[in-house]
Short mmCIF file of N, CA and C in Angstrom, two decimals:
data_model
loop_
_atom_site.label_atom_id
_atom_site.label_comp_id
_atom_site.label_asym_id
_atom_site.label_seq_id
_atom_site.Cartn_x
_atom_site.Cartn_y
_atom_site.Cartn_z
N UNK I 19 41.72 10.85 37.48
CA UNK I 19 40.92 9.79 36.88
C UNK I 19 41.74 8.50 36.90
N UNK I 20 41.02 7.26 37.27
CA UNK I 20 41.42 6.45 36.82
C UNK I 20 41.96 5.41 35.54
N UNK I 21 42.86 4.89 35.19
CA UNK I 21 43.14 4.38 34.06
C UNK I 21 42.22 3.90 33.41
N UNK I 22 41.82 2.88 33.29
CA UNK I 22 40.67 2.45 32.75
C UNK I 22 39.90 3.64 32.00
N UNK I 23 39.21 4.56 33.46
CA UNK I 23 38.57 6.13 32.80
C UNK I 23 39.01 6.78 31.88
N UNK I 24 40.59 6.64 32.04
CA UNK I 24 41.00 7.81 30.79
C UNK I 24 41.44 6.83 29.46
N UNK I 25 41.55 5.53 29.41
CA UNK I 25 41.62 4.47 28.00
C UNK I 25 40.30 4.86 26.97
N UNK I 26 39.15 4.86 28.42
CA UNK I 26 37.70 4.72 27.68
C UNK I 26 37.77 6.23 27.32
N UNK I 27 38.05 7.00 27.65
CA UNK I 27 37.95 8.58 27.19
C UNK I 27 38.84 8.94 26.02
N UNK I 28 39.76 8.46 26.19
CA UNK I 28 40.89 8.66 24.87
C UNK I 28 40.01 8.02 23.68
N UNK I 29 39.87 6.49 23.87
CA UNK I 29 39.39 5.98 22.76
C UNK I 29 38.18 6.61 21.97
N UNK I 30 37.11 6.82 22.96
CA UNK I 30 35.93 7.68 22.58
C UNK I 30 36.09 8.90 21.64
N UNK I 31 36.72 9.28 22.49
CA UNK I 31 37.72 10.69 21.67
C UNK I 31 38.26 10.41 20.25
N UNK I 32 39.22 9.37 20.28
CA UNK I 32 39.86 9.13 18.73
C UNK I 32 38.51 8.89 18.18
N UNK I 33 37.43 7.82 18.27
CA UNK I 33 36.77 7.31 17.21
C UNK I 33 35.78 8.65 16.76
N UNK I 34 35.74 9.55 17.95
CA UNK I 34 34.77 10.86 17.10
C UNK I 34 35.46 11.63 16.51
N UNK I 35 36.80 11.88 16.57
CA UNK I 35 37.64 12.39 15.78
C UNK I 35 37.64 11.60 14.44
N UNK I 36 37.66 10.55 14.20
CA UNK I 36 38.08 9.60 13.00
C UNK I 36 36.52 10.04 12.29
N UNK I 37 35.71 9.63 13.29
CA UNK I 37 34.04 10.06 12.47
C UNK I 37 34.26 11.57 11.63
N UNK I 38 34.37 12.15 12.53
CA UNK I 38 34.38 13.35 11.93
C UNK I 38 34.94 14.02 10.64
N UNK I 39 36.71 13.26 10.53
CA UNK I 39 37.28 13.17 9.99
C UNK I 39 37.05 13.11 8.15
N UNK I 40 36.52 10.95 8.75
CA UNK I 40 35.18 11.21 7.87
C UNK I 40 34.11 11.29 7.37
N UNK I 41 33.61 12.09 7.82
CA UNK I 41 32.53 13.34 7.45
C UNK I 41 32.64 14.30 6.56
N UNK I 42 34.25 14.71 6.81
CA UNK I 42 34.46 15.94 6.10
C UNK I 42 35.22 15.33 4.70
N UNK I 43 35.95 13.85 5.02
CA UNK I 43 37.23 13.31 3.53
C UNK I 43 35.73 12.94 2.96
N UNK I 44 34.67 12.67 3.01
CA UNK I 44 33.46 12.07 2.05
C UNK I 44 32.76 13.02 1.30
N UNK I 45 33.23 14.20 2.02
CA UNK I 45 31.50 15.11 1.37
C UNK I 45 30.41 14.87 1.93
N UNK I 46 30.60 14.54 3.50
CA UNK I 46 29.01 14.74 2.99
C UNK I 46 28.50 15.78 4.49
N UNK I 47 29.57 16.95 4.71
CA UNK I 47 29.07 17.95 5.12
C UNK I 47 28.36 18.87 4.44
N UNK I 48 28.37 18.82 2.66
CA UNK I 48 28.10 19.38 1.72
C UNK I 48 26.62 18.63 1.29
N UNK I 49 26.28 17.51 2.01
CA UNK I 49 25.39 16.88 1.13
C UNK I 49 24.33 17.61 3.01
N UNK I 50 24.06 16.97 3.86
CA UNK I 50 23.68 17.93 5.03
C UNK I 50 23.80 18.94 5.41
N UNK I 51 22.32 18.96 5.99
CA UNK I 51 21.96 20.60 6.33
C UNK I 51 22.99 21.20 7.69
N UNK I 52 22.79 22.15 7.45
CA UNK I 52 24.22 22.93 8.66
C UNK I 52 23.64 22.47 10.03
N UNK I 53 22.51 21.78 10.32
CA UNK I 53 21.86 21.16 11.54
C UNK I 53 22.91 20.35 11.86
N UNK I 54 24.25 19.52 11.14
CA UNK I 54 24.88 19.10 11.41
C UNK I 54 25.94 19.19 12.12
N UNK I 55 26.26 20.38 11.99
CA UNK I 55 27.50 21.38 12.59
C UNK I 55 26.93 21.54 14.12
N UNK I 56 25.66 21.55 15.01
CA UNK I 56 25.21 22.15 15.55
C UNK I 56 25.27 20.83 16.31
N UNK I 57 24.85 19.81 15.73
CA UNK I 57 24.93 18.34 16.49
C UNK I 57 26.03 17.73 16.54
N UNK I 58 27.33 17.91 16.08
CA UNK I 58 28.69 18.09 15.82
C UNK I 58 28.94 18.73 17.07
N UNK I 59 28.76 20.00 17.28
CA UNK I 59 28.92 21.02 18.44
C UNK I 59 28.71 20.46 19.47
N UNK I 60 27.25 19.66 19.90
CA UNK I 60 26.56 19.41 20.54
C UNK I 60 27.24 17.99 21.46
N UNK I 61 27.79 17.30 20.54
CA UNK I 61 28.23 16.13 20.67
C UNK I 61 29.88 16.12 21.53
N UNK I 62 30.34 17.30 20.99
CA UNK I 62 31.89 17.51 21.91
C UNK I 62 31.77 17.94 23.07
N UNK I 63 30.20 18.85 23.38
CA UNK I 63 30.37 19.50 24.48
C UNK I 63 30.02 18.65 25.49
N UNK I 64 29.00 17.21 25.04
CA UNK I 64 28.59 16.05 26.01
C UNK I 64 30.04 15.72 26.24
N UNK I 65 30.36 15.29 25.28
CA UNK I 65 31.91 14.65 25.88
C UNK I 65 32.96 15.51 26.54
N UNK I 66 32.86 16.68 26.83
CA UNK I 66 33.79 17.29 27.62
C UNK I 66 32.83 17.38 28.74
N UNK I 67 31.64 17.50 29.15
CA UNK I 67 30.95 17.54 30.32
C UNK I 67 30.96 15.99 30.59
N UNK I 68 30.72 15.36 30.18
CA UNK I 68 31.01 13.66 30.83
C UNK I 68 32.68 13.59 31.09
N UNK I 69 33.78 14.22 30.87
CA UNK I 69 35.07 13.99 30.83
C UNK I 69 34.77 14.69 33.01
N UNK I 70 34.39 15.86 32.44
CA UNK I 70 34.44 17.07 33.36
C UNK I 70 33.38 16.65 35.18
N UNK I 71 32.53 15.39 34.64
CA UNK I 71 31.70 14.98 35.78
C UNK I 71 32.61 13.90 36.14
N UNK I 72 33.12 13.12 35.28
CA UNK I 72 34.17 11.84 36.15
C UNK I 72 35.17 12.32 36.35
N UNK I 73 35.77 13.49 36.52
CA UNK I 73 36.72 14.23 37.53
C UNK I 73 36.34 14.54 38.53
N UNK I 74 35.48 15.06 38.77
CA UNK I 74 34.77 15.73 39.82
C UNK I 74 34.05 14.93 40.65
N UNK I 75 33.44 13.92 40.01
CA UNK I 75 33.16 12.48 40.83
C UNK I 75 34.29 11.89 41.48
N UNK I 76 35.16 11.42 40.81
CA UNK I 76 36.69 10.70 41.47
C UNK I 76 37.07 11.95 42.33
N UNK I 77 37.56 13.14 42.17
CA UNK I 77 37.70 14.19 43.12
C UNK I 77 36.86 13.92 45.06
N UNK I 78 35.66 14.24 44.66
CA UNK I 78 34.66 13.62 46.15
C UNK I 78 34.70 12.30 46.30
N UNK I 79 35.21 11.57 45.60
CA UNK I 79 35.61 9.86 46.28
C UNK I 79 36.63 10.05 46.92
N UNK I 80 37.66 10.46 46.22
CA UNK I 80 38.72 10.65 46.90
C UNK I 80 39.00 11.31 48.41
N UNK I 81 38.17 12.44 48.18
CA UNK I 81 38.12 13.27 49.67
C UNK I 81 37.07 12.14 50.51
N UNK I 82 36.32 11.52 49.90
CA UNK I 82 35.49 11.09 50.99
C UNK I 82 36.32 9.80 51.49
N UNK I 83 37.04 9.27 50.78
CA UNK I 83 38.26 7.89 51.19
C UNK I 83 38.88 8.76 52.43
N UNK I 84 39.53 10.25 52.44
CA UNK I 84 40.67 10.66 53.24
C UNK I 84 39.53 10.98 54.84
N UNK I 85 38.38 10.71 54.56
CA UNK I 85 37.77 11.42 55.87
C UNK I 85 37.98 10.52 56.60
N UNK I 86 38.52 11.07 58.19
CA UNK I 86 38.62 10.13 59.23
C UNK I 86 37.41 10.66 60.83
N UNK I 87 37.01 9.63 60.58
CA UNK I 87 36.39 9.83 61.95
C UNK I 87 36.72 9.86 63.39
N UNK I 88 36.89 10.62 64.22
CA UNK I 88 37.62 10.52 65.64
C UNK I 88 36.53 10.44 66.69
N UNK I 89 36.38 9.22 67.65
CA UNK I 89 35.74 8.87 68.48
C UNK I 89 36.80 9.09 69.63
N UNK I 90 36.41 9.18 71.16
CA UNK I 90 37.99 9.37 72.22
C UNK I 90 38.65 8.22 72.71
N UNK I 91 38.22 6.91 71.71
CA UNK I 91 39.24 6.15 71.95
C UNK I 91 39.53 5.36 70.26
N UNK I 92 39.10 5.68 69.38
CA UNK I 92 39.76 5.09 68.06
C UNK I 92 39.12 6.68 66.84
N UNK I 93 39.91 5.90 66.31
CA UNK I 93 39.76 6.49 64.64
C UNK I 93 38.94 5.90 63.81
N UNK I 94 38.79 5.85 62.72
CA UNK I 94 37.86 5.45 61.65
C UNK I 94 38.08 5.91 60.63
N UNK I 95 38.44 5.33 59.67
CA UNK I 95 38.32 5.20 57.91
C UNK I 95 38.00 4.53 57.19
N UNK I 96 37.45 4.93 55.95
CA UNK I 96 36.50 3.93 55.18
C UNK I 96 37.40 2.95 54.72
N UNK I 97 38.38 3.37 54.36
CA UNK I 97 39.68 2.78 53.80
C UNK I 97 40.60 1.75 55.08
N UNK I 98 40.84 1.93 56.01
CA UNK I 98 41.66 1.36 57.08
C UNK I 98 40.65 0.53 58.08
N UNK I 99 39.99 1.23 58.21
CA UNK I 99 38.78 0.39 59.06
C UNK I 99 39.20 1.08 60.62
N UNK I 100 38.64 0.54 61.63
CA UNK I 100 39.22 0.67 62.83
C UNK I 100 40.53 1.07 63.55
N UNK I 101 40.99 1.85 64.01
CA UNK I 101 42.31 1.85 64.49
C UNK I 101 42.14 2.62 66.02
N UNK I 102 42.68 2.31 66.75
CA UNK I 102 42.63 2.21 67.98
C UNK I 102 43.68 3.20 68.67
N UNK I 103 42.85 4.53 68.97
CA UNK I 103 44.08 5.66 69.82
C UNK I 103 43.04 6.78 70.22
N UNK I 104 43.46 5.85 71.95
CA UNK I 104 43.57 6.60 72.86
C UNK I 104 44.21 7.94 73.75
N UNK I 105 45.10 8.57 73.01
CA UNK I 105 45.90 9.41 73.25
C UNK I 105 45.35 10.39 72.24
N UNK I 106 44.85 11.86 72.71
CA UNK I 106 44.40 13.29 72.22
C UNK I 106 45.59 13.27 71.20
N UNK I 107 46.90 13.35 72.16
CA UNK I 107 48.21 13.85 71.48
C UNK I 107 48.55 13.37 70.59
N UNK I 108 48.11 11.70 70.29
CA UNK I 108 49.01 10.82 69.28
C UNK I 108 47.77 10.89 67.77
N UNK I 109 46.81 11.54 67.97
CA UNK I 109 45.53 11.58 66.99
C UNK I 109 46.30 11.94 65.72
N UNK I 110 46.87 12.96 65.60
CA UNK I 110 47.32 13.29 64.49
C UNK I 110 48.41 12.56 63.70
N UNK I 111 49.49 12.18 64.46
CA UNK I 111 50.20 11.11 63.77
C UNK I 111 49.55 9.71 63.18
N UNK I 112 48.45 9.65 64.33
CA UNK I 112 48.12 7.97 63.56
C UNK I 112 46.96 9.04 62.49
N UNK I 113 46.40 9.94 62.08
CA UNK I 113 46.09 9.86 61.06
C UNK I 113 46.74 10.36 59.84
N UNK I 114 48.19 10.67 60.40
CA UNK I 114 48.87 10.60 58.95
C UNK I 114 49.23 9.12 58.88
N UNK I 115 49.44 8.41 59.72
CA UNK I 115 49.51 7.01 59.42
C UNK I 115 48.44 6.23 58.34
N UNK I 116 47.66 6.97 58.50
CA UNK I 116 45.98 6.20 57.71
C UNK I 116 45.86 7.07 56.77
N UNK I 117 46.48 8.35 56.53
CA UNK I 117 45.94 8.79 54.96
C UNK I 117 47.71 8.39 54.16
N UNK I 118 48.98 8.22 55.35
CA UNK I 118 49.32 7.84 53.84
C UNK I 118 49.50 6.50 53.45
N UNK I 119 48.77 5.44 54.45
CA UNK I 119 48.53 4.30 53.89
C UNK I 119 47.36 3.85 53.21
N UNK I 120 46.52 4.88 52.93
CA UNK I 120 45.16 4.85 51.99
C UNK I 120 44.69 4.29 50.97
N UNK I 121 44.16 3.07 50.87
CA UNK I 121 44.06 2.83 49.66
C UNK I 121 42.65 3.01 48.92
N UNK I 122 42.81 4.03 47.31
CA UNK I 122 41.63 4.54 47.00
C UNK I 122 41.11 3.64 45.70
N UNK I 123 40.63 2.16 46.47
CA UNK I 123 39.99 1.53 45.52
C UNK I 123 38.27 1.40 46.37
N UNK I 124 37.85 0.42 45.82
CA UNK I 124 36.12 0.25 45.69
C UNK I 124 35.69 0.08 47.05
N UNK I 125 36.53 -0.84 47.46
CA UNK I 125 36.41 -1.79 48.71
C UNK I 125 35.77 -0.51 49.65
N UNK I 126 34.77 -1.06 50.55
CA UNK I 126 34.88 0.14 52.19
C UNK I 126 34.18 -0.62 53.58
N UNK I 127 34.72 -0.21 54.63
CA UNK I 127 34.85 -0.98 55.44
C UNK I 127 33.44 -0.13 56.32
N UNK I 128 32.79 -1.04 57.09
CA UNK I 128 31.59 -0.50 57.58
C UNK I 128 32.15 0.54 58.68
N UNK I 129 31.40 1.76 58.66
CA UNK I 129 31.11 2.40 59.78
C UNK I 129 30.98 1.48 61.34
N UNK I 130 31.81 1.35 62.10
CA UNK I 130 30.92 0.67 63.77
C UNK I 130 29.89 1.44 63.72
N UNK I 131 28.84 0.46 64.63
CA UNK I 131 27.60 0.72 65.43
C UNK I 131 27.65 1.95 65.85
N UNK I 132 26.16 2.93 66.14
CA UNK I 132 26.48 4.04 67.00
C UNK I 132 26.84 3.67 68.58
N UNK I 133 26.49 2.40 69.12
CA UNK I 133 26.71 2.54 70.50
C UNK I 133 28.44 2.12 70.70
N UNK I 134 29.19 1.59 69.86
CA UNK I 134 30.43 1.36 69.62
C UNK I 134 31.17 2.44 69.37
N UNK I 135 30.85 3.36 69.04
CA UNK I 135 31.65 4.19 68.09
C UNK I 135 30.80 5.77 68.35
N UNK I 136 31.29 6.47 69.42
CA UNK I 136 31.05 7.84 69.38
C UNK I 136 31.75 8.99 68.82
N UNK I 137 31.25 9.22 67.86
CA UNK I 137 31.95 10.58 67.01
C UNK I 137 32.08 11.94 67.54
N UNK I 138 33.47 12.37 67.74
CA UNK I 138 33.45 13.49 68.65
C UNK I 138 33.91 14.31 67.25
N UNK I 139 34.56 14.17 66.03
CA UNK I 139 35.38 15.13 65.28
C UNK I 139 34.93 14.51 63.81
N UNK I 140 35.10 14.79 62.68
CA UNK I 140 35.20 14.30 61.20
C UNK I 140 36.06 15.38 61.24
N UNK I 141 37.22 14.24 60.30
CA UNK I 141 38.67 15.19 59.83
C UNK I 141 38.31 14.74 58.28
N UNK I 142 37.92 16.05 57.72
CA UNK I 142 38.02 15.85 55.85
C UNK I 142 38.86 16.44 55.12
N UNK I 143 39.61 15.85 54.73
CA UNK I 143 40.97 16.40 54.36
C UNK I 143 41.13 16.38 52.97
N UNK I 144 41.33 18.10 52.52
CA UNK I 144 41.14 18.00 51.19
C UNK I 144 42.52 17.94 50.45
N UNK I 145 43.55 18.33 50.77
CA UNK I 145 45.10 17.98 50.74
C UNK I 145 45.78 17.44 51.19
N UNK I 146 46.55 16.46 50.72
CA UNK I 146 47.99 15.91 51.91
C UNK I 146 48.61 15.07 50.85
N UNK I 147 49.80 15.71 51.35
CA UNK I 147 50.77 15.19 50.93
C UNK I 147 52.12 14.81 51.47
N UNK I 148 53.08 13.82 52.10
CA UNK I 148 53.81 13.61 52.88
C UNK I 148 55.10 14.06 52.38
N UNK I 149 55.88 13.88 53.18
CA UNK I 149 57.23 14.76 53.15
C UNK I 149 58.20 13.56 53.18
N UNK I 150 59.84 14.47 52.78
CA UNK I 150 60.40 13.30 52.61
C UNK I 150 60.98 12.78 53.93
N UNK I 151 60.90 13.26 55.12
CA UNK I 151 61.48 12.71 56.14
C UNK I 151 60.27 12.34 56.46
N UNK I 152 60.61 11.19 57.24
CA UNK I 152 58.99 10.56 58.31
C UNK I 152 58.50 11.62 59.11
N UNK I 153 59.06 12.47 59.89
CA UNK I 153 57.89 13.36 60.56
C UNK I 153 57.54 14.67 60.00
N UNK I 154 57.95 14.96 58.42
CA UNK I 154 57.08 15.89 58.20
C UNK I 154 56.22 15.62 56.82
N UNK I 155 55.50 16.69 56.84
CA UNK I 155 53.84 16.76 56.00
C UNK I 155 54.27 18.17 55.53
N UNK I 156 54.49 17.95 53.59
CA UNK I 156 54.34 19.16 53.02
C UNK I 156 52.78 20.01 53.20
N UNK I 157 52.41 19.39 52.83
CA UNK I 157 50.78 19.72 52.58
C UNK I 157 49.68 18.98 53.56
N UNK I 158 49.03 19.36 54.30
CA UNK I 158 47.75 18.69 54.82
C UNK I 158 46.67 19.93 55.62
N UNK I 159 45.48 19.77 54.49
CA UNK I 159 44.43 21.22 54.90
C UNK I 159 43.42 20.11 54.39
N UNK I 160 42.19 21.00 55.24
CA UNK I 160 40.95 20.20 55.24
C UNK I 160 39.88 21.02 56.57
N UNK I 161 39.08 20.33 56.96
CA UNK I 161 38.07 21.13 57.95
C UNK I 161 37.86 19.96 58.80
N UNK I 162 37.78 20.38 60.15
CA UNK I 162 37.67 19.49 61.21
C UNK I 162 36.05 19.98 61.52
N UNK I 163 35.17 19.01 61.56
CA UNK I 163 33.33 19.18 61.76
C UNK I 163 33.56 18.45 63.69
N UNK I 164 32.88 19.64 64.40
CA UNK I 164 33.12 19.12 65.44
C UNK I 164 30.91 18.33 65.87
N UNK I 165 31.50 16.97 66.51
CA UNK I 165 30.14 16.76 66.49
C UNK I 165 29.57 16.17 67.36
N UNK I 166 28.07 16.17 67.54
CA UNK I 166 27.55 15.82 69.01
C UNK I 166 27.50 14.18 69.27
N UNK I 167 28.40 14.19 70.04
CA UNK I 167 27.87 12.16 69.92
C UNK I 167 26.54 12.09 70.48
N UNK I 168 26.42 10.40 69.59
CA UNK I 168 25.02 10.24 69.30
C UNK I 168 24.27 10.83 68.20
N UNK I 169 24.50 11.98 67.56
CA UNK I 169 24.14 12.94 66.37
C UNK I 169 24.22 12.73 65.45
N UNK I 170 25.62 12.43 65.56
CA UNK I 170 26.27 12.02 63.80
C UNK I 170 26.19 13.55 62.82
N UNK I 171 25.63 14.18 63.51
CA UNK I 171 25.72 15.39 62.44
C UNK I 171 26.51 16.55 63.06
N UNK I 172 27.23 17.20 61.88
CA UNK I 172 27.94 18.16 62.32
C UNK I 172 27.16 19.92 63.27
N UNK I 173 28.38 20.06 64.27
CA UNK I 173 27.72 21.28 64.79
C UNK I 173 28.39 22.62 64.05
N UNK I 174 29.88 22.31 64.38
CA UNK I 174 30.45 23.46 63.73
C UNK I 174 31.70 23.17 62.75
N UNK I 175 31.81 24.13 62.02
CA UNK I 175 33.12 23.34 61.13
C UNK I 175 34.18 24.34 60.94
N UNK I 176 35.48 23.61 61.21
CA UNK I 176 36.57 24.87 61.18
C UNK I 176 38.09 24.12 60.29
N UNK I 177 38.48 25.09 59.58
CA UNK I 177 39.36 25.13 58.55
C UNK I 177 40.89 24.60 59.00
N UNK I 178 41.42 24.06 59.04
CA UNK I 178 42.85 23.60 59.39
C UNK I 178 44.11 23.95 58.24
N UNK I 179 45.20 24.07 58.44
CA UNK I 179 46.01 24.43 57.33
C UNK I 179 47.70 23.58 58.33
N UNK I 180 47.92 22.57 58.25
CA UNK I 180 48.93 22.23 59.08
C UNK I 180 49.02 21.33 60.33
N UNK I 181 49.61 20.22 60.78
CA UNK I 181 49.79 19.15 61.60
C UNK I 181 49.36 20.90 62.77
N UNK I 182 50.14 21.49 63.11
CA UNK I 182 49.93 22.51 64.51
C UNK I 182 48.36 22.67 64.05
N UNK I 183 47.79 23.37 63.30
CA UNK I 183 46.24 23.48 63.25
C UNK I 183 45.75 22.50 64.57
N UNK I 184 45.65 21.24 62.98
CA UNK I 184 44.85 20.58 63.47
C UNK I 184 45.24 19.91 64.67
N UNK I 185 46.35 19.85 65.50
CA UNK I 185 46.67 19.37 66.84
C UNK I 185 46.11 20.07 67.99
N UNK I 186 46.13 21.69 67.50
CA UNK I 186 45.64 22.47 68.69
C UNK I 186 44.10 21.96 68.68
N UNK I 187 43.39 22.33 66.87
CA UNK I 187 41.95 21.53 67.41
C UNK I 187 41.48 20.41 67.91
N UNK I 188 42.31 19.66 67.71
CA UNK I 188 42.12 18.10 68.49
C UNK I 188 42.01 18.17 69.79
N UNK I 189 43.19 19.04 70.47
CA UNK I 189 43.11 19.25 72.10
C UNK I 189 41.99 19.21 72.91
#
């Protein structure tokens, strides 16, 4: 979650805690019917399901920021915009170049045209994480959607676990 997200969640949190609080230093759980306890109940479980949907929302932003599109002469990210590689072999380095220069704010850069931009692959990458030397990657798994240009929609989709994975599927 973002900061902001979790200020507004904390705070929310303290002031129904403080309500509650007092509720109980006043008496006047004693003066209401036990319908109260139930709307009490009712009221924490919204707020842990609203906590529990803006995770899970930021979660699929996030994966959807890391998806890169591979056409056979550039890349594509919502985040980077255009990048230009022509080389099968060099695909995978320039997209660790673009997820670990990612930036996961609001901004997004248009999709090119379909006649500009033929989609042969979507790389959705649900892990990555870089390493401490420049050429290695602790972590990077996700599913490569292989797809029909012109289509835009996926035909088949296959699981990657590793720079070798996904290099052999790129081939």
């Amino acid at each position: 979650m973002r900061k902001p997200t979790i200020i507004i969640t904390v705070i929310l949190v303290a002031i129904s805690i403080g309500l509650l609080i007092a509720w109980y230093a006043l008496g006047l759980y004693r003066i209401d019917s036990p319908l109260d306890l139930i709307v009490d109940v009712v009221w924490w479980l919204v707020i842990a399901g609203c906590c529990l949907l803006v995770v899970r929302s930021e979660q699929a932003r996030r994966r959807a920021i890391r998806t890169i599109y591979v056409s056979p002469t550039a890349l594509y990210n919502s985040s980077t915009g255009l990048v230009p590689c022509t080389d099968p072999a060099q695909r995978p380095a320039a997209m660790r170049r673009i997820l670990s220069d990612v930036d996961y704010g609001f901004h997004k850069r248009e999709l090119p045209a379909e006649g500009t931009f033929d989609c042969l692959y979507v790389v959705s990458t649900d892990h990555y994480e870089d390493g401490d030397a420049e050429n290695e990657v602790r972590t990077w798994d996700g599913t490569v959607d292989m797809v029909t240009p012109g289509v835009r929609k996926p035909v088949s989709s296959i699981q990657f676990n590793g720079v070798k994975q996904l290099s052999a599927l790129m081939a």
